PDB file of C-alpha atoms in Angstrom:
ATOM      1  CA  MET A 728      -0.031   0.007   0.192  1.00  0.00           C
ATOM      2  CA  ILE A 729       2.488   2.467   0.967  1.00  0.00           C
ATOM      3  CA  GLN A 730       4.696   1.686  -2.509  1.00  0.00           C
ATOM      4  CA  ARG A 731       1.230   2.105  -4.329  1.00  0.00           C
ATOM      5  CA  TYR A 732       1.244   5.633  -2.352  1.00  0.00           C
ATOM      6  CA  TRP A 733       4.332   6.627  -3.568  1.00  0.00           C
ATOM      7  CA  GLU A 734       3.867   5.605  -7.321  1.00  0.00           C
ATOM      8  CA  GLY A 735       1.115   7.689  -6.788  1.00  0.00           C
ATOM      9  CA  ASN A 736      -1.628   4.932  -7.780  1.00  0.00           C
ATOM     10  CA  LEU A 737      -3.464   4.285  -3.827  1.00  0.00           C
ATOM     11  CA  GLU A 738      -6.896   5.408  -3.702  1.00  0.00           C
ATOM     12  CA  GLU A 739      -6.370   8.048  -1.037  1.00  0.00           C
ATOM     13  CA  HIS A 740     -10.016   7.900  -0.169  1.00  0.00           C
ATOM     14  CA  ALA A 741     -10.503   3.793   0.501  1.00  0.00           C
ATOM     15  CA  ILE A 742      -9.440   4.018   4.111  1.00  0.00           C
ATOM     16  CA  PRO A 743     -12.839   3.468   6.484  1.00  0.00           C
ATOM     17  CA  ILE A 744     -12.293   6.323   9.064  1.00  0.00           C
ATOM     18  CA  GLN A 745     -15.375   4.859  11.109  1.00  0.00           C
ATOM     19  CA  LEU A 746     -12.689   2.253  12.029  1.00  0.00           C
ATOM     20  CA  LEU A 747     -10.773   4.279  14.269  1.00  0.00           C
ATOM     21  CA  CYS A 748     -10.831   5.590  17.189  1.00  0.00           C
ATOM     22  CA  GLY A 749     -11.696   9.568  17.678  1.00  0.00           C
ATOM     23  CA  THR A 750     -14.626  11.802  18.440  1.00  0.00           C
ATOM     24  CA  THR A 751     -17.036  12.317  15.602  1.00  0.00           C
ATOM     25  CA  PHE A 752     -15.063  15.376  15.144  1.00  0.00           C
ATOM     26  CA  GLN A 753     -11.957  13.971  14.873  1.00  0.00           C
ATOM     27  CA  GLN A 754     -13.183  11.495  12.326  1.00  0.00           C
ATOM     28  CA  GLN A 755     -14.490  14.436  10.269  1.00  0.00           C
ATOM     29  CA  VAL A 756     -11.247  15.721  10.001  1.00  0.00           C
ATOM     30  CA  TRP A 757      -9.590  13.324   8.978  1.00  0.00           C
ATOM     31  CA  GLN A 758     -12.536  12.123   6.808  1.00  0.00           C
ATOM     32  CA  GLU A 759     -12.068  16.071   4.868  1.00  0.00           C
ATOM     33  CA  LEU A 760      -8.062  15.557   4.770  1.00  0.00           C
ATOM     34  CA  LEU A 761      -8.964  12.563   2.443  1.00  0.00           C
ATOM     35  CA  THR A 762     -10.186  15.232  -0.029  1.00  0.00           C
ATOM     36  CA  ILE A 763      -6.827  17.250  -0.412  1.00  0.00           C
ATOM     37  CA  PRO A 764      -5.445  16.090  -3.626  1.00  0.00           C
ATOM     38  CA  ARG A 765      -2.313  15.194  -4.006  1.00  0.00           C
ATOM     39  CA  GLY A 766      -0.114  18.235  -4.197  1.00  0.00           C
ATOM     40  CA  GLU A 767      -1.939  20.699  -3.417  1.00  0.00           C
ATOM     41  CA  VAL A 768      -2.931  21.739   0.146  1.00  0.00           C
ATOM     42  CA  ARG A 769      -5.396  23.648   2.364  1.00  0.00           C
ATOM     43  CA  SER A 770      -5.416  25.893   5.762  1.00  0.00           C
ATOM     44  CA  TYR A 771      -7.022  24.998   9.145  1.00  0.00           C
ATOM     45  CA  GLN A 772      -9.112  27.579   9.068  1.00  0.00           C
ATOM     46  CA  GLU A 773     -10.268  26.062   5.020  1.00  0.00           C
ATOM     47  CA  ILE A 774     -10.983  23.070   6.428  1.00  0.00           C
ATOM     48  CA  ALA A 775     -13.007  24.434  10.296  1.00  0.00           C
ATOM     49  CA  THR A 776     -14.663  26.351   7.329  1.00  0.00           C
ATOM     50  CA  GLN A 777     -15.404  23.322   4.726  1.00  0.00           C
ATOM     51  CA  LEU A 778     -16.545  21.623   8.056  1.00  0.00           C
ATOM     52  CA  GLY A 779     -19.431  24.172   8.704  1.00  0.00           C
ATOM     53  CA  LYS A 780     -17.046  25.141  11.983  1.00  0.00           C
ATOM     54  CA  PRO A 781     -15.000  28.156  10.780  1.00  0.00           C
ATOM     55  CA  LYS A 782     -14.015  28.825  14.662  1.00  0.00           C
ATOM     56  CA  ALA A 783     -13.057  26.024  15.090  1.00  0.00           C
ATOM     57  CA  VAL A 784      -9.104  26.578  13.720  1.00  0.00           C
ATOM     58  CA  ARG A 785      -7.689  24.911  17.016  1.00  0.00           C
ATOM     59  CA  ALA A 786     -10.034  22.107  17.498  1.00  0.00           C
ATOM     60  CA  VAL A 787      -9.383  20.771  14.043  1.00  0.00           C
ATOM     61  CA  ALA A 788      -5.467  21.687  14.139  1.00  0.00           C
ATOM     62  CA  HIS A 789      -6.036  19.148  17.499  1.00  0.00           C
ATOM     63  CA  ALA A 790      -7.831  16.595  15.918  1.00  0.00           C
ATOM     64  CA  ILE A 791      -5.405  16.709  13.307  1.00  0.00           C
ATOM     65  CA  GLY A 792      -2.694  16.115  15.815  1.00  0.00           C
ATOM     66  CA  GLN A 793      -4.173  12.837  16.938  1.00  0.00           C
ATOM     67  CA  ASN A 794      -4.316  11.398  13.525  1.00  0.00           C
ATOM     68  CA  PRO A 795      -3.423   7.970  13.846  1.00  0.00           C
ATOM     69  CA  ILE A 796      -2.095   7.196  10.772  1.00  0.00           C
ATOM     70  CA  LEU A 797      -0.219   9.436   9.707  1.00  0.00           C
ATOM     71  CA  MET A 798       0.828   7.841   5.851  1.00  0.00           C
ATOM     72  CA  PHE A 799      -2.966   7.540   4.984  1.00  0.00           C
ATOM     73  CA  ILE A 800      -4.564  10.220   6.486  1.00  0.00           C
ATOM     74  CA  LEU A 801      -1.838  12.462   4.634  1.00  0.00           C
ATOM     75  CA  CYS A 802      -2.244  15.093   7.044  1.00  0.00           C
ATOM     76  CA  HIS A 803       1.092  17.041   5.905  1.00  0.00           C
ATOM     77  CA  ARG A 804      -1.399  18.353   3.323  1.00  0.00           C
ATOM     78  CA  VAL A 805      -2.714  21.036   5.755  1.00  0.00           C
ATOM     79  CA  ILE A 806      -1.047  24.152   6.635  1.00  0.00           C
ATOM     80  CA  LYS A 807      -1.384  27.511   8.225  1.00  0.00           C
ATOM     81  CA  HIS A 808      -3.222  30.262   6.635  1.00  0.00           C
ATOM     82  CA  ASN A 809      -0.348  32.132   6.348  1.00  0.00           C
ATOM     83  CA  GLY A 810       1.484  29.853   3.961  1.00  0.00           C
ATOM     84  CA  GLU A 811       4.037  28.358   6.540  1.00  0.00           C
ATOM     85  CA  LEU A 812       4.152  24.177   6.847  1.00  0.00           C
ATOM     86  CA  GLY A 813       2.925  24.298  10.400  1.00  0.00           C
ATOM     87  CA  GLY A 814       3.170  21.333  12.783  1.00  0.00           C
ATOM     88  CA  TYR A 815       3.915  17.769  12.130  1.00  0.00           C
ATOM     89  CA  ARG A 816       4.055  14.665  14.003  1.00  0.00           C
ATOM     90  CA  GLY A 817       7.092  13.420  11.806  1.00  0.00           C
ATOM     91  CA  GLY A 818       9.144  16.554  11.863  1.00  0.00           C
ATOM     92  CA  GLU A 819       8.818  20.038   9.789  1.00  0.00           C
ATOM     93  CA  ASP A 820      11.801  18.460   7.982  1.00  0.00           C
ATOM     94  CA  LEU A 821       9.813  15.506   7.159  1.00  0.00           C
ATOM     95  CA  LYS A 822       6.930  17.265   5.956  1.00  0.00           C
ATOM     96  CA  ALA A 823       8.485  19.566   3.427  1.00  0.00           C
ATOM     97  CA  LYS A 824      10.098  16.326   1.879  1.00  0.00           C
ATOM     98  CA  LEU A 825       6.409  14.468   1.510  1.00  0.00           C
ATOM     99  CA  LEU A 826       5.002  18.080   0.015  1.00  0.00           C
ATOM    100  CA  GLN A 827       7.436  18.356  -2.657  1.00  0.00           C
ATOM    101  CA  LEU A 828       7.425  14.622  -3.674  1.00  0.00           C
ATOM    102  CA  GLU A 829       4.175  15.636  -3.995  1.00  0.00           C
ATOM    103  CA  GLY A 830       4.899  18.311  -6.604  1.00  0.00           C
ATOM    104  CA  PHE A 831       4.303  21.151  -4.071  1.00  0.00           C
ATOM    105  CA  ILE A 832       6.281  23.944  -4.771  1.00  0.00           C
ATOM    106  CA  ILE A 833       7.155  25.074  -1.034  1.00  0.00           C
ATOM    107  CA  ASN A 834       7.898  28.909  -0.231  1.00  0.00           C
ATOM    108  CA  GLU A 835      11.350  29.094   1.272  1.00  0.00           C
ATOM    109  CA  ASN A 836      10.071  31.956   3.415  1.00  0.00           C
ATOM    110  CA  ALA A 837       7.579  30.452   4.835  1.00  0.00           C
ATOM    111  CA  LYS A 838       8.905  28.049   6.515  1.00  0.00           C
TER     112      LYS A 838
END
C-alpha cells in the first residue's frame, strides 16, 4: 500500500475512517483530509470552514495532531493560513519533503 502511494496509484479515499478510534469531530476532520488531492494543500482554517465550523481552527489542528495513521490520512497537506508549513508529528523537514515529493512547491520564506 505504501509503495502504491509513492507511485501515485493509491486510492486515497479507500480508508475506512469509521473504523478508527476518535471522536465524531476527529473522524470528520480526518475524512476531510482524504479530500485534499496529491500536490495540493489546505489551511487549518479552510478545513474548519469546510466542516461548517469556521471558528474551530484550534480544534481542527488538535484533531489533525491526533491522526493515528499519518501515512494513510495525509495530514502533511495541511498548512497555516499564512503559508507556513506548521507542525507535523514527523517534523517540519519531513513534512516539506513529503509535499515536495507530491509536487507542491514550498515558499522557502514561509518555513
